[in-house]
Amino acid sequence: MTMMLEKHARDDLLERGYSRRTIGKLSALMAAGAAANSLLIQPAFAQQQAARGIKGAVRIGSNECWTGPFEPGVQAAAKAAALGNWYDPDNYKGDLVATVARVEGIPESHVMLWPGSGGPLVSTVAAFCSPTKGLVTADPTFESAWRTADYMGAPIAKAPQAIGKGHDVKAMLAANPNAGLYYICTPNNPTGTVTPLADIEWLLANKPKDSILLVDEAYIHFSEAPSAATLVAGRKDLIVMRTFSKLFGMAGVRLGLTFADPEVQKRIGLFGPTAGGLSITAMACGNAVYPEAGLIKARRQEMIANREETIAWLNKKGLMVQPGSQANMFMVDWKKPAKEIQTALLATPEKVQIGRNWAIWPTVSRVTVGSSDDMMKFRSAVEKVTKA
């Protein structure tokens, strides 16, 4: 799906101090639709072997789930596909919104559907940052917000994150006490660490009243940490974002959520496509899997078992793994350039494709937790590379 910025959105950007040239760039970004993310991350592709899957490789580099959607979701999607000649034959959108609201205990009016979670992240930066009201994040974290703010010319402040800890919210506020948007990813990508709900509440209480806090919970189902969704009702300065791409195994299906006050949702929607870009198969699949607490727990436990077995093996080998991950990833410090290890693992007979490093930690790689077989092959490849 593509879109152009409406006059109201263009006027809003002008009022916030953006030039017509920047507004033209943002309009082009929105018009790119599904290709928009590639425009933002293109400069980083050269150093991201994990950016796209390599055929035949053990793909533990992009935080995808090792298996597909739960079976009830596959069956629901197949049933919906048979009705694909209709735009929304059986109120798939309404049913999914009602299911999500019931599971999360929030009003239906506070639930918005999106074709993935990358779009609303870009749109939120566009909606709430400006040349004077910048973005604040942890470092390292998921970089889409950085790239969007940089693309738009909004100031960016990064608060270093301590190893094994969640975001330092006091350092984030100190980094820019007058920001337009504060971004917390919890569990964090790439570290998997959780920012306590009490710290999120502290930032809400102490940040500027006219700023927005965006809490990205893409990996929350891999953790038993409490969700910030419980804080959304009654607030107009908080957005909680979710995706079906991770534990639900639906990365290629493209389905995401934002939880926020309806007025806030409307503002985000000015700068990006929402449920109009969703297929009925995606909505049917999401509606079937979201309430499956037992299946979610079982998959979480399987991931944890694979993660902890691998971390224990790495530690025994004398390799330092950063502590505290509650998600399907962990950070390994190789004590040598991480890019070299990434390349070497891909060159082994096992052909293992791990994640990359972040600039703040050049010797540390992010490794996605895959299936038991994936992690066995990873260990075998590491054995070969570290002996070489």
PDB file of N, CA, C and O in Angstrom, residues 3-73:
ATOM      1  N   MET A   3       0.831   5.758   0.091  1.00  0.00           N
ATOM      2  CA  MET A   3       0.019   6.911   0.455  1.00  0.00           C
ATOM      3  C   MET A   3       0.856   8.163   0.290  1.00  0.00           C
ATOM      4  O   MET A   3       2.083   8.108   0.271  1.00  0.00           O
ATOM      5  N   MET A   4       0.191   9.282   0.126  1.00  0.00           N
ATOM      6  CA  MET A   4       0.841  10.580   0.134  1.00  0.00           C
ATOM      7  C   MET A   4       0.338  11.344   1.346  1.00  0.00           C
ATOM      8  O   MET A   4      -0.762  11.105   1.841  1.00  0.00           O
ATOM      9  N   LEU A   5       1.161  12.253   1.840  1.00  0.00           N
ATOM     10  CA  LEU A   5       0.732  13.032   2.993  1.00  0.00           C
ATOM     11  C   LEU A   5      -0.413  13.961   2.603  1.00  0.00           C
ATOM     12  O   LEU A   5      -0.351  14.673   1.597  1.00  0.00           O
ATOM     13  N   GLU A   6      -1.465  13.963   3.414  1.00  0.00           N
ATOM     14  CA  GLU A   6      -2.582  14.864   3.185  1.00  0.00           C
ATOM     15  C   GLU A   6      -2.192  16.277   3.594  1.00  0.00           C
ATOM     16  O   GLU A   6      -1.203  16.509   4.289  1.00  0.00           O
ATOM     17  N   LYS A   7      -2.993  17.254   3.148  1.00  0.00           N
ATOM     18  CA  LYS A   7      -2.691  18.658   3.421  1.00  0.00           C
ATOM     19  C   LYS A   7      -2.582  18.912   4.926  1.00  0.00           C
ATOM     20  O   LYS A   7      -1.698  19.656   5.381  1.00  0.00           O
ATOM     21  N   HIS A   8      -3.461  18.292   5.716  1.00  0.00           N
ATOM     22  CA  HIS A   8      -3.434  18.508   7.159  1.00  0.00           C
ATOM     23  C   HIS A   8      -2.096  18.067   7.751  1.00  0.00           C
ATOM     24  O   HIS A   8      -1.521  18.728   8.596  1.00  0.00           O
ATOM     25  N   ALA A   9      -1.584  16.929   7.261  1.00  0.00           N
ATOM     26  CA  ALA A   9      -0.297  16.449   7.739  1.00  0.00           C
ATOM     27  C   ALA A   9       0.833  17.366   7.308  1.00  0.00           C
ATOM     28  O   ALA A   9       1.760  17.656   8.079  1.00  0.00           O
ATOM     29  N   ARG A  10       0.788  17.835   6.067  1.00  0.00           N
ATOM     30  CA  ARG A  10       1.830  18.744   5.575  1.00  0.00           C
ATOM     31  C   ARG A  10       1.825  20.040   6.368  1.00  0.00           C
ATOM     32  O   ARG A  10       2.887  20.567   6.753  1.00  0.00           O
ATOM     33  N   ASP A  11       0.632  20.572   6.640  1.00  0.00           N
ATOM     34  CA  ASP A  11       0.529  21.807   7.429  1.00  0.00           C
ATOM     35  C   ASP A  11       1.058  21.596   8.847  1.00  0.00           C
ATOM     36  O   ASP A  11       1.719  22.477   9.415  1.00  0.00           O
ATOM     37  N   ASP A  12       0.768  20.433   9.404  1.00  0.00           N
ATOM     38  CA  ASP A  12       1.254  20.112  10.751  1.00  0.00           C
ATOM     39  C   ASP A  12       2.783  20.134  10.792  1.00  0.00           C
ATOM     40  O   ASP A  12       3.399  20.667  11.714  1.00  0.00           O
ATOM     41  N   LEU A  13       3.422  19.544   9.778  1.00  0.00           N
ATOM     42  CA  LEU A  13       4.882  19.516   9.709  1.00  0.00           C
ATOM     43  C   LEU A  13       5.451  20.920   9.547  1.00  0.00           C
ATOM     44  O   LEU A  13       6.476  21.269  10.160  1.00  0.00           O
ATOM     45  N   LEU A  14       4.803  21.751   8.738  1.00  0.00           N
ATOM     46  CA  LEU A  14       5.253  23.138   8.579  1.00  0.00           C
ATOM     47  C   LEU A  14       5.192  23.889   9.899  1.00  0.00           C
ATOM     48  O   LEU A  14       6.112  24.639  10.258  1.00  0.00           O
ATOM     49  N   GLU A  15       4.110  23.684  10.643  1.00  0.00           N
ATOM     50  CA  GLU A  15       3.954  24.367  11.935  1.00  0.00           C
ATOM     51  C   GLU A  15       5.022  23.944  12.931  1.00  0.00           C
ATOM     52  O   GLU A  15       5.412  24.707  13.808  1.00  0.00           O
ATOM     53  N   ARG A  16       5.513  22.696  12.793  1.00  0.00           N
ATOM     54  CA  ARG A  16       6.561  22.218  13.699  1.00  0.00           C
ATOM     55  C   ARG A  16       7.961  22.626  13.259  1.00  0.00           C
ATOM     56  O   ARG A  16       8.938  22.282  13.911  1.00  0.00           O
ATOM     57  N   GLY A  17       8.056  23.349  12.143  1.00  0.00           N
ATOM     58  CA  GLY A  17       9.342  23.899  11.744  1.00  0.00           C
ATOM     59  C   GLY A  17      10.070  23.146  10.660  1.00  0.00           C
ATOM     60  O   GLY A  17      11.227  23.457  10.361  1.00  0.00           O
ATOM     61  N   TYR A  18       9.434  22.151  10.039  1.00  0.00           N
ATOM     62  CA  TYR A  18      10.090  21.424   8.967  1.00  0.00           C
ATOM     63  C   TYR A  18      10.045  22.227   7.673  1.00  0.00           C
ATOM     64  O   TYR A  18       9.072  22.946   7.403  1.00  0.00           O
ATOM     65  N   SER A  19      11.081  22.102   6.860  1.00  0.00           N
ATOM     66  CA  SER A  19      11.128  22.770   5.569  1.00  0.00           C
ATOM     67  C   SER A  19      10.266  22.013   4.565  1.00  0.00           C
ATOM     68  O   SER A  19       9.952  20.830   4.751  1.00  0.00           O
ATOM     69  N   ARG A  20       9.911  22.685   3.492  1.00  0.00           N
ATOM     70  CA  ARG A  20       9.140  22.018   2.438  1.00  0.00           C
ATOM     71  C   ARG A  20       9.959  20.897   1.803  1.00  0.00           C
ATOM     72  O   ARG A  20       9.399  19.879   1.362  1.00  0.00           O
ATOM     73  N   ARG A  21      11.271  21.041   1.779  1.00  0.00           N
ATOM     74  CA  ARG A  21      12.120  19.986   1.234  1.00  0.00           C
ATOM     75  C   ARG A  21      12.019  18.717   2.083  1.00  0.00           C
ATOM     76  O   ARG A  21      11.886  17.611   1.564  1.00  0.00           O
ATOM     77  N   THR A  22      12.075  18.896   3.425  1.00  0.00           N
ATOM     78  CA  THR A  22      11.964  17.737   4.317  1.00  0.00           C
ATOM     79  C   THR A  22      10.576  17.113   4.219  1.00  0.00           C
ATOM     80  O   THR A  22      10.443  15.885   4.238  1.00  0.00           O
ATOM     81  N   ILE A  23       9.555  17.950   4.096  1.00  0.00           N
ATOM     82  CA  ILE A  23       8.197  17.427   3.953  1.00  0.00           C
ATOM     83  C   ILE A  23       8.079  16.613   2.669  1.00  0.00           C
ATOM     84  O   ILE A  23       7.437  15.557   2.632  1.00  0.00           O
ATOM     85  N   GLY A  24       8.747  17.065   1.609  1.00  0.00           N
ATOM     86  CA  GLY A  24       8.761  16.306   0.374  1.00  0.00           C
ATOM     87  C   GLY A  24       9.437  14.956   0.541  1.00  0.00           C
ATOM     88  O   GLY A  24       8.972  13.941   0.003  1.00  0.00           O
ATOM     89  N   LYS A  25      10.539  14.929   1.310  1.00  0.00           N
ATOM     90  CA  LYS A  25      11.232  13.666   1.571  1.00  0.00           C
ATOM     91  C   LYS A  25      10.338  12.711   2.354  1.00  0.00           C
ATOM     92  O   LYS A  25      10.274  11.515   2.060  1.00  0.00           O
ATOM     93  N   LEU A  26       9.644  13.251   3.367  1.00  0.00           N
ATOM     94  CA  LEU A  26       8.774  12.399   4.177  1.00  0.00           C
ATOM     95  C   LEU A  26       7.602  11.890   3.350  1.00  0.00           C
ATOM     96  O   LEU A  26       7.204  10.729   3.470  1.00  0.00           O
ATOM     97  N   SER A  27       7.073  12.746   2.478  1.00  0.00           N
ATOM     98  CA  SER A  27       5.983  12.324   1.610  1.00  0.00           C
ATOM     99  C   SER A  27       6.437  11.180   0.708  1.00  0.00           C
ATOM    100  O   SER A  27       5.707  10.202   0.497  1.00  0.00           O
ATOM    101  N   ALA A  28       7.669  11.270   0.218  1.00  0.00           N
ATOM    102  CA  ALA A  28       8.212  10.190  -0.614  1.00  0.00           C
ATOM    103  C   ALA A  28       8.374   8.908   0.191  1.00  0.00           C
ATOM    104  O   ALA A  28       8.130   7.806  -0.309  1.00  0.00           O
ATOM    105  N   LEU A  29       8.765   9.062   1.459  1.00  0.00           N
ATOM    106  CA  LEU A  29       8.921   7.899   2.327  1.00  0.00           C
ATOM    107  C   LEU A  29       7.577   7.211   2.537  1.00  0.00           C
ATOM    108  O   LEU A  29       7.459   5.988   2.448  1.00  0.00           O
ATOM    109  N   MET A  30       6.546   8.001   2.814  1.00  0.00           N
ATOM    110  CA  MET A  30       5.220   7.431   3.018  1.00  0.00           C
ATOM    111  C   MET A  30       4.687   6.809   1.726  1.00  0.00           C
ATOM    112  O   MET A  30       4.051   5.763   1.739  1.00  0.00           O
ATOM    113  N   ALA A  31       4.989   7.458   0.587  1.00  0.00           N
ATOM    114  CA  ALA A  31       4.513   6.930  -0.692  1.00  0.00           C
ATOM    115  C   ALA A  31       5.166   5.605  -1.031  1.00  0.00           C
ATOM    116  O   ALA A  31       4.614   4.800  -1.788  1.00  0.00           O
ATOM    117  N   ALA A  32       6.343   5.339  -0.431  1.00  0.00           N
ATOM    118  CA  ALA A  32       7.033   4.080  -0.697  1.00  0.00           C
ATOM    119  C   ALA A  32       6.333   2.895  -0.076  1.00  0.00           C
ATOM    120  O   ALA A  32       6.597   1.749  -0.436  1.00  0.00           O
ATOM    121  N   GLY A  33       5.445   3.148   0.889  1.00  0.00           N
ATOM    122  CA  GLY A  33       4.681   2.078   1.511  1.00  0.00           C
ATOM    123  C   GLY A  33       5.571   1.019   2.113  1.00  0.00           C
ATOM    124  O   GLY A  33       6.427   1.300   2.946  1.00  0.00           O
ATOM    125  N   ALA A  34       5.390  -0.223   1.676  1.00  0.00           N
ATOM    126  CA  ALA A  34       6.146  -1.346   2.228  1.00  0.00           C
ATOM    127  C   ALA A  34       7.639  -1.211   1.980  1.00  0.00           C
ATOM    128  O   ALA A  34       8.449  -1.786   2.711  1.00  0.00           O
ATOM    129  N   ALA A  35       8.029  -0.437   0.959  1.00  0.00           N
ATOM    130  CA  ALA A  35       9.448  -0.269   0.658  1.00  0.00           C
ATOM    131  C   ALA A  35      10.097   0.807   1.500  1.00  0.00           C
ATOM    132  O   ALA A  35      11.304   1.008   1.439  1.00  0.00           O
ATOM    133  N   ALA A  36       9.315   1.508   2.338  1.00  0.00           N
ATOM    134  CA  ALA A  36       9.849   2.633   3.089  1.00  0.00           C
ATOM    135  C   ALA A  36      10.995   2.228   3.992  1.00  0.00           C
ATOM    136  O   ALA A  36      12.004   2.939   4.095  1.00  0.00           O
ATOM    137  N   ASN A  37      10.872   1.087   4.633  1.00  0.00           N
ATOM    138  CA  ASN A  37      11.921   0.683   5.567  1.00  0.00           C
ATOM    139  C   ASN A  37      13.251   0.481   4.849  1.00  0.00           C
ATOM    140  O   ASN A  37      14.309   0.786   5.379  1.00  0.00           O
ATOM    141  N   SER A  38      13.199  -0.006   3.609  1.00  0.00           N
ATOM    142  CA  SER A  38      14.450  -0.214   2.878  1.00  0.00           C
ATOM    143  C   SER A  38      15.117   1.112   2.551  1.00  0.00           C
ATOM    144  O   SER A  38      16.344   1.195   2.470  1.00  0.00           O
ATOM    145  N   LEU A  39      14.342   2.175   2.367  1.00  0.00           N
ATOM    146  CA  LEU A  39      14.927   3.481   2.134  1.00  0.00           C
ATOM    147  C   LEU A  39      15.702   3.952   3.349  1.00  0.00           C
ATOM    148  O   LEU A  39      16.754   4.588   3.232  1.00  0.00           O
ATOM    149  N   LEU A  40      15.190   3.616   4.536  1.00  0.00           N
ATOM    150  CA  LEU A  40      15.841   4.055   5.769  1.00  0.00           C
ATOM    151  C   LEU A  40      17.070   3.234   6.093  1.00  0.00           C
ATOM    152  O   LEU A  40      18.050   3.763   6.614  1.00  0.00           O
ATOM    153  N   ILE A  41      17.039   1.930   5.805  1.00  0.00           N
ATOM    154  CA  ILE A  41      18.138   1.081   6.247  1.00  0.00           C
ATOM    155  C   ILE A  41      19.157   0.781   5.158  1.00  0.00           C
ATOM    156  O   ILE A  41      20.164   0.144   5.413  1.00  0.00           O
ATOM    157  N   GLN A  42      18.926   1.315   3.936  1.00  0.00           N
ATOM    158  CA  GLN A  42      19.840   1.013   2.849  1.00  0.00           C
ATOM    159  C   GLN A  42      21.302   1.291   3.186  1.00  0.00           C
ATOM    160  O   GLN A  42      22.180   0.477   2.885  1.00  0.00           O
ATOM    161  N   PRO A  43      21.642   2.429   3.844  1.00  0.00           N
ATOM    162  CA  PRO A  43      23.049   2.680   4.141  1.00  0.00           C
ATOM    163  C   PRO A  43      23.665   1.643   5.066  1.00  0.00           C
ATOM    164  O   PRO A  43      24.884   1.515   5.119  1.00  0.00           O
ATOM    165  N   ALA A  44      22.842   0.934   5.824  1.00  0.00           N
ATOM    166  CA  ALA A  44      23.381  -0.035   6.784  1.00  0.00           C
ATOM    167  C   ALA A  44      23.510  -1.441   6.208  1.00  0.00           C
ATOM    168  O   ALA A  44      24.115  -2.302   6.824  1.00  0.00           O
ATOM    169  N   PHE A  45      22.959  -1.683   5.018  1.00  0.00           N
ATOM    170  CA  PHE A  45      22.966  -3.035   4.469  1.00  0.00           C
ATOM    171  C   PHE A  45      24.377  -3.604   4.300  1.00  0.00           C
ATOM    172  O   PHE A  45      24.591  -4.794   4.427  1.00  0.00           O
ATOM    173  N   ALA A  46      25.333  -2.733   3.989  1.00  0.00           N
ATOM    174  CA  ALA A  46      26.681  -3.215   3.717  1.00  0.00           C
ATOM    175  C   ALA A  46      27.277  -3.979   4.888  1.00  0.00           C
ATOM    176  O   ALA A  46      28.067  -4.894   4.700  1.00  0.00           O
ATOM    177  N   GLN A  47      26.891  -3.611   6.100  1.00  0.00           N
ATOM    178  CA  GLN A  47      27.461  -4.289   7.266  1.00  0.00           C
ATOM    179  C   GLN A  47      26.446  -5.190   7.957  1.00  0.00           C
ATOM    180  O   GLN A  47      26.664  -5.660   9.052  1.00  0.00           O
ATOM    181  N   GLN A  48      25.298  -5.442   7.310  1.00  0.00           N
ATOM    182  CA  GLN A  48      24.265  -6.270   7.921  1.00  0.00           C
ATOM    183  C   GLN A  48      24.049  -7.550   7.118  1.00  0.00           C
ATOM    184  O   GLN A  48      23.188  -7.613   6.260  1.00  0.00           O
ATOM    185  N   GLN A  49      24.844  -8.587   7.393  1.00  0.00           N
ATOM    186  CA  GLN A  49      24.575  -9.865   6.762  1.00  0.00           C
ATOM    187  C   GLN A  49      23.234 -10.415   7.219  1.00  0.00           C
ATOM    188  O   GLN A  49      22.636 -11.245   6.543  1.00  0.00           O
ATOM    189  N   ALA A  50      22.774  -9.964   8.378  1.00  0.00           N
ATOM    190  CA  ALA A  50      21.515 -10.481   8.916  1.00  0.00           C
ATOM    191  C   ALA A  50      20.305  -9.745   8.373  1.00  0.00           C
ATOM    192  O   ALA A  50      19.180 -10.103   8.670  1.00  0.00           O
ATOM    193  N   ALA A  51      20.522  -8.698   7.570  1.00  0.00           N
ATOM    194  CA  ALA A  51      19.395  -7.892   7.116  1.00  0.00           C
ATOM    195  C   ALA A  51      18.432  -8.695   6.255  1.00  0.00           C
ATOM    196  O   ALA A  51      17.229  -8.462   6.266  1.00  0.00           O
ATOM    197  N   ARG A  52      18.963  -9.669   5.499  1.00  0.00           N
ATOM    198  CA  ARG A  52      18.120 -10.527   4.674  1.00  0.00           C
ATOM    199  C   ARG A  52      18.577 -11.959   4.835  1.00  0.00           C
ATOM    200  O   ARG A  52      19.777 -12.231   4.932  1.00  0.00           O
ATOM    201  N   GLY A  53      17.616 -12.877   4.826  1.00  0.00           N
ATOM    202  CA  GLY A  53      17.958 -14.275   4.984  1.00  0.00           C
ATOM    203  C   GLY A  53      18.756 -14.807   3.807  1.00  0.00           C
ATOM    204  O   GLY A  53      18.533 -14.414   2.663  1.00  0.00           O
ATOM    205  N   ILE A  54      19.700 -15.681   4.091  1.00  0.00           N
ATOM    206  CA  ILE A  54      20.521 -16.308   3.061  1.00  0.00           C
ATOM    207  C   ILE A  54      20.027 -17.740   2.867  1.00  0.00           C
ATOM    208  O   ILE A  54      19.929 -18.508   3.834  1.00  0.00           O
ATOM    209  N   LYS A  55      19.734 -18.104   1.637  1.00  0.00           N
ATOM    210  CA  LYS A  55      19.186 -19.421   1.345  1.00  0.00           C
ATOM    211  C   LYS A  55      20.131 -20.518   1.823  1.00  0.00           C
ATOM    212  O   LYS A  55      21.327 -20.491   1.559  1.00  0.00           O
ATOM    213  N   GLY A  56      19.578 -21.479   2.537  1.00  0.00           N
ATOM    214  CA  GLY A  56      20.351 -22.607   3.019  1.00  0.00           C
ATOM    215  C   GLY A  56      21.091 -22.370   4.317  1.00  0.00           C
ATOM    216  O   GLY A  56      21.700 -23.296   4.868  1.00  0.00           O
ATOM    217  N   ALA A  57      21.033 -21.143   4.841  1.00  0.00           N
ATOM    218  CA  ALA A  57      21.751 -20.830   6.077  1.00  0.00           C
ATOM    219  C   ALA A  57      20.901 -21.144   7.301  1.00  0.00           C
ATOM    220  O   ALA A  57      19.666 -21.236   7.218  1.00  0.00           O
ATOM    221  N   VAL A  58      21.577 -21.323   8.439  1.00  0.00           N
ATOM    222  CA  VAL A  58      20.890 -21.359   9.728  1.00  0.00           C
ATOM    223  C   VAL A  58      20.600 -19.910  10.085  1.00  0.00           C
ATOM    224  O   VAL A  58      21.489 -19.141  10.438  1.00  0.00           O
ATOM    225  N   ARG A  59      19.346 -19.520   9.981  1.00  0.00           N
ATOM    226  CA  ARG A  59      18.990 -18.097  10.053  1.00  0.00           C
ATOM    227  C   ARG A  59      18.673 -17.700  11.487  1.00  0.00           C
ATOM    228  O   ARG A  59      17.523 -17.745  11.932  1.00  0.00           O
ATOM    229  N   ILE A  60      19.717 -17.296  12.210  1.00  0.00           N
ATOM    230  CA  ILE A  60      19.543 -16.823  13.588  1.00  0.00           C
ATOM    231  C   ILE A  60      20.163 -15.434  13.711  1.00  0.00           C
ATOM    232  O   ILE A  60      20.891 -15.131  14.640  1.00  0.00           O
ATOM    233  N   GLY A  61      19.787 -14.583  12.749  1.00  0.00           N
ATOM    234  CA  GLY A  61      20.349 -13.243  12.731  1.00  0.00           C
ATOM    235  C   GLY A  61      19.352 -12.107  12.806  1.00  0.00           C
ATOM    236  O   GLY A  61      19.723 -10.978  13.087  1.00  0.00           O
ATOM    237  N   SER A  62      18.082 -12.354  12.545  1.00  0.00           N
ATOM    238  CA  SER A  62      17.115 -11.263  12.434  1.00  0.00           C
ATOM    239  C   SER A  62      15.966 -11.359  13.430  1.00  0.00           C
ATOM    240  O   SER A  62      14.923 -10.735  13.236  1.00  0.00           O
ATOM    241  N   ASN A  63      16.134 -12.163  14.473  1.00  0.00           N
ATOM    242  CA  ASN A  63      15.128 -12.289  15.537  1.00  0.00           C
ATOM    243  C   ASN A  63      13.784 -12.824  15.046  1.00  0.00           C
ATOM    244  O   ASN A  63      12.748 -12.596  15.677  1.00  0.00           O
ATOM    245  N   GLU A  64      13.807 -13.527  13.919  1.00  0.00           N
ATOM    246  CA  GLU A  64      12.592 -14.211  13.482  1.00  0.00           C
ATOM    247  C   GLU A  64      12.367 -15.443  14.353  1.00  0.00           C
ATOM    248  O   GLU A  64      13.292 -15.959  14.968  1.00  0.00           O
ATOM    249  N   CYS A  65      11.135 -15.903  14.400  1.00  0.00           N
ATOM    250  CA  CYS A  65      10.842 -17.140  15.111  1.00  0.00           C
ATOM    251  C   CYS A  65      11.281 -18.315  14.249  1.00  0.00           C
ATOM    252  O   CYS A  65      11.233 -18.258  13.023  1.00  0.00           O
ATOM    253  N   TRP A  66      11.720 -19.395  14.882  1.00  0.00           N
ATOM    254  CA  TRP A  66      12.230 -20.561  14.160  1.00  0.00           C
ATOM    255  C   TRP A  66      11.119 -21.374  13.499  1.00  0.00           C
ATOM    256  O   TRP A  66      11.378 -22.256  12.696  1.00  0.00           O
ATOM    257  N   THR A  67       9.881 -21.070  13.816  1.00  0.00           N
ATOM    258  CA  THR A  67       8.757 -21.806  13.248  1.00  0.00           C
ATOM    259  C   THR A  67       7.638 -20.835  12.914  1.00  0.00           C
ATOM    260  O   THR A  67       7.681 -19.659  13.287  1.00  0.00           O
ATOM    261  N   GLY A  68       6.653 -21.315  12.188  1.00  0.00           N
ATOM    262  CA  GLY A  68       5.593 -20.448  11.700  1.00  0.00           C
ATOM    263  C   GLY A  68       4.471 -20.223  12.691  1.00  0.00           C
ATOM    264  O   GLY A  68       4.591 -20.553  13.874  1.00  0.00           O
ATOM    265  N   PRO A  69       3.355 -19.657  12.234  1.00  0.00           N
ATOM    266  CA  PRO A  69       2.232 -19.360  13.125  1.00  0.00           C
ATOM    267  C   PRO A  69       1.702 -20.627  13.801  1.00  0.00           C
ATOM    268  O   PRO A  69       1.852 -21.740  13.279  1.00  0.00           O
ATOM    269  N   PHE A  70       1.064 -20.452  14.947  1.00  0.00           N
ATOM    270  CA  PHE A  70       0.397 -21.577  15.603  1.00  0.00           C
ATOM    271  C   PHE A  70      -0.643 -22.167  14.649  1.00  0.00           C
ATOM    272  O   PHE A  70      -1.239 -21.463  13.826  1.00  0.00           O
ATOM    273  N   GLU A  71      -0.892 -23.452  14.789  1.00  0.00           N
ATOM    274  CA  GLU A  71      -1.790 -24.147  13.872  1.00  0.00           C
ATOM    275  C   GLU A  71      -3.181 -23.515  13.779  1.00  0.00           C
ATOM    276  O   GLU A  71      -3.738 -23.421  12.668  1.00  0.00           O
ATOM    277  N   PRO A  72      -3.791 -23.054  14.887  1.00  0.00           N
ATOM    278  CA  PRO A  72      -5.097 -22.399  14.726  1.00  0.00           C
ATOM    279  C   PRO A  72      -5.041 -21.179  13.808  1.00  0.00           C
ATOM    280  O   PRO A  72      -5.997 -20.894  13.089  1.00  0.00           O
ATOM    281  N   GLY A  73      -3.904 -20.476  13.824  1.00  0.00           N
ATOM    282  CA  GLY A  73      -3.746 -19.325  12.947  1.00  0.00           C
ATOM    283  C   GLY A  73      -3.606 -19.725  11.491  1.00  0.00           C
ATOM    284  O   GLY A  73      -4.163 -19.073  10.595  1.00  0.00           O
TER     285      GLY A  73
END
